[in-house]
Amino acid sequence: MLVRIILIKQKVKQNFKINKNYTTKVKLTWTKEKEAQGYQIYQYKSKKWQRVATIKSGSTKSKTITKLNPGTSYKFRVRAYKKQNGMTIYTQYTTLKVTTKPSKVKV
């Protein structure tokens, strides 16, 4: 079975943002994309983008990314997808940079 991937020029129109920012995790949120069947979330690690989550529900509007280091900057990107006529159609990526909160310093 041949699966074709089509990239449409429209970015995901969600308000991709940080909902909660902790020391070792962040909660990413977005506005539901009208025709999305799911979302893919990538994190920039080791000089390349790596998929950290695939959400197989178009109605899901958030994802908590865990196992992060305190006081560290991270980049994430998200795109919506839908399958139609044997093809997977993706929106363009929307990118977000976040820094986790630093650890509490004991005096």
mmCIF file with all atom_site columns, C-alpha atoms in Angstrom:
data_model
loop_
_atom_site.group_PDB
_atom_site.id
_atom_site.type_symbol
_atom_site.label_atom_id
_atom_site.label_alt_id
_atom_site.label_comp_id
_atom_site.label_asym_id
_atom_site.label_entity_id
_atom_site.label_seq_id
_atom_site.pdbx_PDB_ins_code
_atom_site.Cartn_x
_atom_site.Cartn_y
_atom_site.Cartn_z
_atom_site.occupancy
_atom_site.B_iso_or_equiv
_atom_site.pdbx_formal_charge
_atom_site.auth_seq_id
_atom_site.auth_comp_id
_atom_site.auth_asym_id
_atom_site.auth_atom_id
_atom_site.pdbx_PDB_model_num
ATOM 1   C CA . MET A 1 1   ? 0.000   0.000  0.000  1.00 0.00 ? 1   MET A CA 1
ATOM 2   C CA . LEU A 1 2   ? 1.411   3.351  -1.039 1.00 0.00 ? 2   LEU A CA 1
ATOM 3   C CA . VAL A 1 3   ? 0.928   6.203  1.391  1.00 0.00 ? 3   VAL A CA 1
ATOM 4   C CA . ARG A 1 4   ? 1.452   9.660  -0.007 1.00 0.00 ? 4   ARG A CA 1
ATOM 5   C CA . ILE A 1 5   ? 2.212   12.585 2.240  1.00 0.00 ? 5   ILE A CA 1
ATOM 6   C CA . ILE A 1 6   ? 0.910   15.997 1.314  1.00 0.00 ? 6   ILE A CA 1
ATOM 7   C CA . LEU A 1 7   ? 1.995   19.128 3.137  1.00 0.00 ? 7   LEU A CA 1
ATOM 8   C CA . ILE A 1 8   ? -0.468  21.962 3.010  1.00 0.00 ? 8   ILE A CA 1
ATOM 9   C CA . LYS A 1 9   ? 0.893   25.460 3.388  1.00 0.00 ? 9   LYS A CA 1
ATOM 10  C CA . GLN A 1 10  ? -1.381  26.474 6.221  1.00 0.00 ? 10  GLN A CA 1
ATOM 11  C CA . LYS A 1 11  ? 0.104   26.372 9.694  1.00 0.00 ? 11  LYS A CA 1
ATOM 12  C CA . VAL A 1 12  ? -1.912  24.820 12.463 1.00 0.00 ? 12  VAL A CA 1
ATOM 13  C CA . LYS A 1 13  ? -4.027  27.738 13.546 1.00 0.00 ? 13  LYS A CA 1
ATOM 14  C CA . GLN A 1 14  ? -3.901  26.729 17.160 1.00 0.00 ? 14  GLN A CA 1
ATOM 15  C CA . ASN A 1 15  ? -2.644  28.945 19.885 1.00 0.00 ? 15  ASN A CA 1
ATOM 16  C CA . PHE A 1 16  ? 0.301   26.657 20.584 1.00 0.00 ? 16  PHE A CA 1
ATOM 17  C CA . LYS A 1 17  ? 1.451   27.665 24.036 1.00 0.00 ? 17  LYS A CA 1
ATOM 18  C CA . ILE A 1 18  ? 2.661   26.530 27.415 1.00 0.00 ? 18  ILE A CA 1
ATOM 19  C CA . ASN A 1 19  ? -0.201  25.961 29.794 1.00 0.00 ? 19  ASN A CA 1
ATOM 20  C CA . LYS A 1 20  ? 1.829   24.802 32.783 1.00 0.00 ? 20  LYS A CA 1
ATOM 21  C CA . ASN A 1 21  ? 5.548   25.150 33.256 1.00 0.00 ? 21  ASN A CA 1
ATOM 22  C CA . TYR A 1 22  ? 7.222   23.013 35.900 1.00 0.00 ? 22  TYR A CA 1
ATOM 23  C CA . THR A 1 23  ? 10.825  22.122 36.687 1.00 0.00 ? 23  THR A CA 1
ATOM 24  C CA . THR A 1 24  ? 10.818  18.743 34.874 1.00 0.00 ? 24  THR A CA 1
ATOM 25  C CA . LYS A 1 25  ? 7.757   18.911 32.612 1.00 0.00 ? 25  LYS A CA 1
ATOM 26  C CA . VAL A 1 26  ? 5.675   21.294 30.509 1.00 0.00 ? 26  VAL A CA 1
ATOM 27  C CA . LYS A 1 27  ? 2.045   21.119 29.451 1.00 0.00 ? 27  LYS A CA 1
ATOM 28  C CA . LEU A 1 28  ? 1.594   22.200 25.836 1.00 0.00 ? 28  LEU A CA 1
ATOM 29  C CA . THR A 1 29  ? -1.864  23.279 24.693 1.00 0.00 ? 29  THR A CA 1
ATOM 30  C CA . TRP A 1 30  ? -3.445  24.291 21.394 1.00 0.00 ? 30  TRP A CA 1
ATOM 31  C CA . THR A 1 31  ? -6.798  25.096 19.847 1.00 0.00 ? 31  THR A CA 1
ATOM 32  C CA . LYS A 1 32  ? -8.453  22.170 18.082 1.00 0.00 ? 32  LYS A CA 1
ATOM 33  C CA . GLU A 1 33  ? -7.884  22.139 14.336 1.00 0.00 ? 33  GLU A CA 1
ATOM 34  C CA . LYS A 1 34  ? -11.259 21.737 12.592 1.00 0.00 ? 34  LYS A CA 1
ATOM 35  C CA . GLU A 1 35  ? -10.541 18.695 10.411 1.00 0.00 ? 35  GLU A CA 1
ATOM 36  C CA . ALA A 1 36  ? -7.625  17.187 12.329 1.00 0.00 ? 36  ALA A CA 1
ATOM 37  C CA . GLN A 1 37  ? -7.640  13.474 13.059 1.00 0.00 ? 37  GLN A CA 1
ATOM 38  C CA . GLY A 1 38  ? -4.546  13.816 15.235 1.00 0.00 ? 38  GLY A CA 1
ATOM 39  C CA . TYR A 1 39  ? -1.394  15.743 16.047 1.00 0.00 ? 39  TYR A CA 1
ATOM 40  C CA . GLN A 1 40  ? 2.335   15.083 16.068 1.00 0.00 ? 40  GLN A CA 1
ATOM 41  C CA . ILE A 1 41  ? 4.629   16.755 18.579 1.00 0.00 ? 41  ILE A CA 1
ATOM 42  C CA . TYR A 1 42  ? 8.380   16.982 18.043 1.00 0.00 ? 42  TYR A CA 1
ATOM 43  C CA . GLN A 1 43  ? 11.188  18.094 20.348 1.00 0.00 ? 43  GLN A CA 1
ATOM 44  C CA . TYR A 1 44  ? 14.542  19.419 19.172 1.00 0.00 ? 44  TYR A CA 1
ATOM 45  C CA . LYS A 1 45  ? 17.178  17.100 20.695 1.00 0.00 ? 45  LYS A CA 1
ATOM 46  C CA . SER A 1 46  ? 20.766  16.344 19.726 1.00 0.00 ? 46  SER A CA 1
ATOM 47  C CA . LYS A 1 47  ? 20.673  18.769 16.785 1.00 0.00 ? 47  LYS A CA 1
ATOM 48  C CA . LYS A 1 48  ? 17.594  17.200 15.168 1.00 0.00 ? 48  LYS A CA 1
ATOM 49  C CA . TRP A 1 49  ? 13.821  17.072 15.540 1.00 0.00 ? 49  TRP A CA 1
ATOM 50  C CA . GLN A 1 50  ? 12.542  13.908 17.238 1.00 0.00 ? 50  GLN A CA 1
ATOM 51  C CA . ARG A 1 51  ? 8.905   12.926 17.529 1.00 0.00 ? 51  ARG A CA 1
ATOM 52  C CA . VAL A 1 52  ? 7.946   12.705 21.205 1.00 0.00 ? 52  VAL A CA 1
ATOM 53  C CA . ALA A 1 53  ? 4.204   12.144 20.818 1.00 0.00 ? 53  ALA A CA 1
ATOM 54  C CA . THR A 1 54  ? 1.572   11.162 18.311 1.00 0.00 ? 54  THR A CA 1
ATOM 55  C CA . ILE A 1 55  ? -1.944  11.998 19.367 1.00 0.00 ? 55  ILE A CA 1
ATOM 56  C CA . LYS A 1 56  ? -4.496  9.953  17.465 1.00 0.00 ? 56  LYS A CA 1
ATOM 57  C CA . SER A 1 57  ? -7.497  12.058 18.414 1.00 0.00 ? 57  SER A CA 1
ATOM 58  C CA . GLY A 1 58  ? -8.364  15.323 16.717 1.00 0.00 ? 58  GLY A CA 1
ATOM 59  C CA . SER A 1 59  ? -10.248 16.476 19.807 1.00 0.00 ? 59  SER A CA 1
ATOM 60  C CA . THR A 1 60  ? -7.231  16.288 22.149 1.00 0.00 ? 60  THR A CA 1
ATOM 61  C CA . LYS A 1 61  ? -5.948  19.785 22.899 1.00 0.00 ? 61  LYS A CA 1
ATOM 62  C CA . SER A 1 62  ? -2.971  19.270 25.209 1.00 0.00 ? 62  SER A CA 1
ATOM 63  C CA . LYS A 1 63  ? 0.025   17.085 25.976 1.00 0.00 ? 63  LYS A CA 1
ATOM 64  C CA . THR A 1 64  ? 2.359   17.042 28.968 1.00 0.00 ? 64  THR A CA 1
ATOM 65  C CA . ILE A 1 65  ? 5.996   16.430 28.082 1.00 0.00 ? 65  ILE A CA 1
ATOM 66  C CA . THR A 1 66  ? 7.937   14.900 30.979 1.00 0.00 ? 66  THR A CA 1
ATOM 67  C CA . LYS A 1 67  ? 11.520  13.972 31.876 1.00 0.00 ? 67  LYS A CA 1
ATOM 68  C CA . LEU A 1 68  ? 12.893  17.449 31.223 1.00 0.00 ? 68  LEU A CA 1
ATOM 69  C CA . ASN A 1 69  ? 15.760  19.097 33.092 1.00 0.00 ? 69  ASN A CA 1
ATOM 70  C CA . PRO A 1 70  ? 15.167  22.092 35.383 1.00 0.00 ? 70  PRO A CA 1
ATOM 71  C CA . GLY A 1 71  ? 16.184  25.518 34.066 1.00 0.00 ? 71  GLY A CA 1
ATOM 72  C CA . THR A 1 72  ? 16.734  24.228 30.529 1.00 0.00 ? 72  THR A CA 1
ATOM 73  C CA . SER A 1 73  ? 15.485  25.662 27.218 1.00 0.00 ? 73  SER A CA 1
ATOM 74  C CA . TYR A 1 74  ? 13.586  23.383 24.838 1.00 0.00 ? 74  TYR A CA 1
ATOM 75  C CA . LYS A 1 75  ? 11.990  23.743 21.429 1.00 0.00 ? 75  LYS A CA 1
ATOM 76  C CA . PHE A 1 76  ? 8.801   21.930 20.467 1.00 0.00 ? 76  PHE A CA 1
ATOM 77  C CA . ARG A 1 77  ? 6.766   21.894 17.307 1.00 0.00 ? 77  ARG A CA 1
ATOM 78  C CA . VAL A 1 78  ? 3.349   20.514 16.488 1.00 0.00 ? 78  VAL A CA 1
ATOM 79  C CA . ARG A 1 79  ? 1.408   19.774 13.339 1.00 0.00 ? 79  ARG A CA 1
ATOM 80  C CA . ALA A 1 80  ? -2.055  18.421 12.684 1.00 0.00 ? 80  ALA A CA 1
ATOM 81  C CA . TYR A 1 81  ? -2.800  15.605 10.273 1.00 0.00 ? 81  TYR A CA 1
ATOM 82  C CA . LYS A 1 82  ? -5.691  13.836 8.637  1.00 0.00 ? 82  LYS A CA 1
ATOM 83  C CA . LYS A 1 83  ? -5.932  10.815 6.384  1.00 0.00 ? 83  LYS A CA 1
ATOM 84  C CA . GLN A 1 84  ? -7.948  11.125 3.221  1.00 0.00 ? 84  GLN A CA 1
ATOM 85  C CA . ASN A 1 85  ? -8.162  8.918  0.121  1.00 0.00 ? 85  ASN A CA 1
ATOM 86  C CA . GLY A 1 86  ? -5.082  6.889  1.089  1.00 0.00 ? 86  GLY A CA 1
ATOM 87  C CA . MET A 1 87  ? -2.989  10.001 1.738  1.00 0.00 ? 87  MET A CA 1
ATOM 88  C CA . THR A 1 88  ? -1.831  11.669 4.923  1.00 0.00 ? 88  THR A CA 1
ATOM 89  C CA . ILE A 1 89  ? -2.223  15.426 4.841  1.00 0.00 ? 89  ILE A CA 1
ATOM 90  C CA . TYR A 1 90  ? -0.188  17.544 7.273  1.00 0.00 ? 90  TYR A CA 1
ATOM 91  C CA . THR A 1 91  ? -0.297  21.200 8.189  1.00 0.00 ? 91  THR A CA 1
ATOM 92  C CA . GLN A 1 92  ? 2.920   23.150 8.526  1.00 0.00 ? 92  GLN A CA 1
ATOM 93  C CA . TYR A 1 93  ? 4.647   23.035 11.876 1.00 0.00 ? 93  TYR A CA 1
ATOM 94  C CA . THR A 1 94  ? 4.044   25.584 14.602 1.00 0.00 ? 94  THR A CA 1
ATOM 95  C CA . THR A 1 95  ? 7.122   25.989 16.822 1.00 0.00 ? 95  THR A CA 1
ATOM 96  C CA . LEU A 1 96  ? 7.431   27.045 20.460 1.00 0.00 ? 96  LEU A CA 1
ATOM 97  C CA . LYS A 1 97  ? 10.449  27.641 22.696 1.00 0.00 ? 97  LYS A CA 1
ATOM 98  C CA . VAL A 1 98  ? 10.155  27.095 26.449 1.00 0.00 ? 98  VAL A CA 1
ATOM 99  C CA . THR A 1 99  ? 12.478  27.139 29.450 1.00 0.00 ? 99  THR A CA 1
ATOM 100 C CA . THR A 1 100 ? 11.600  24.940 32.410 1.00 0.00 ? 100 THR A CA 1
ATOM 101 C CA . LYS A 1 101 ? 11.586  26.500 35.848 1.00 0.00 ? 101 LYS A CA 1
ATOM 102 C CA . PRO A 1 102 ? 14.837  26.211 37.795 1.00 0.00 ? 102 PRO A CA 1
ATOM 103 C CA . SER A 1 103 ? 15.075  23.922 40.792 1.00 0.00 ? 103 SER A CA 1
ATOM 104 C CA . LYS A 1 104 ? 14.502  25.455 44.171 1.00 0.00 ? 104 LYS A CA 1
ATOM 105 C CA . VAL A 1 105 ? 17.766  26.414 45.774 1.00 0.00 ? 105 VAL A CA 1
ATOM 106 C CA . LYS A 1 106 ? 18.228  25.324 49.392 1.00 0.00 ? 106 LYS A CA 1
ATOM 107 C CA . VAL A 1 107 ? 20.103  27.756 51.575 1.00 0.00 ? 107 VAL A CA 1
#
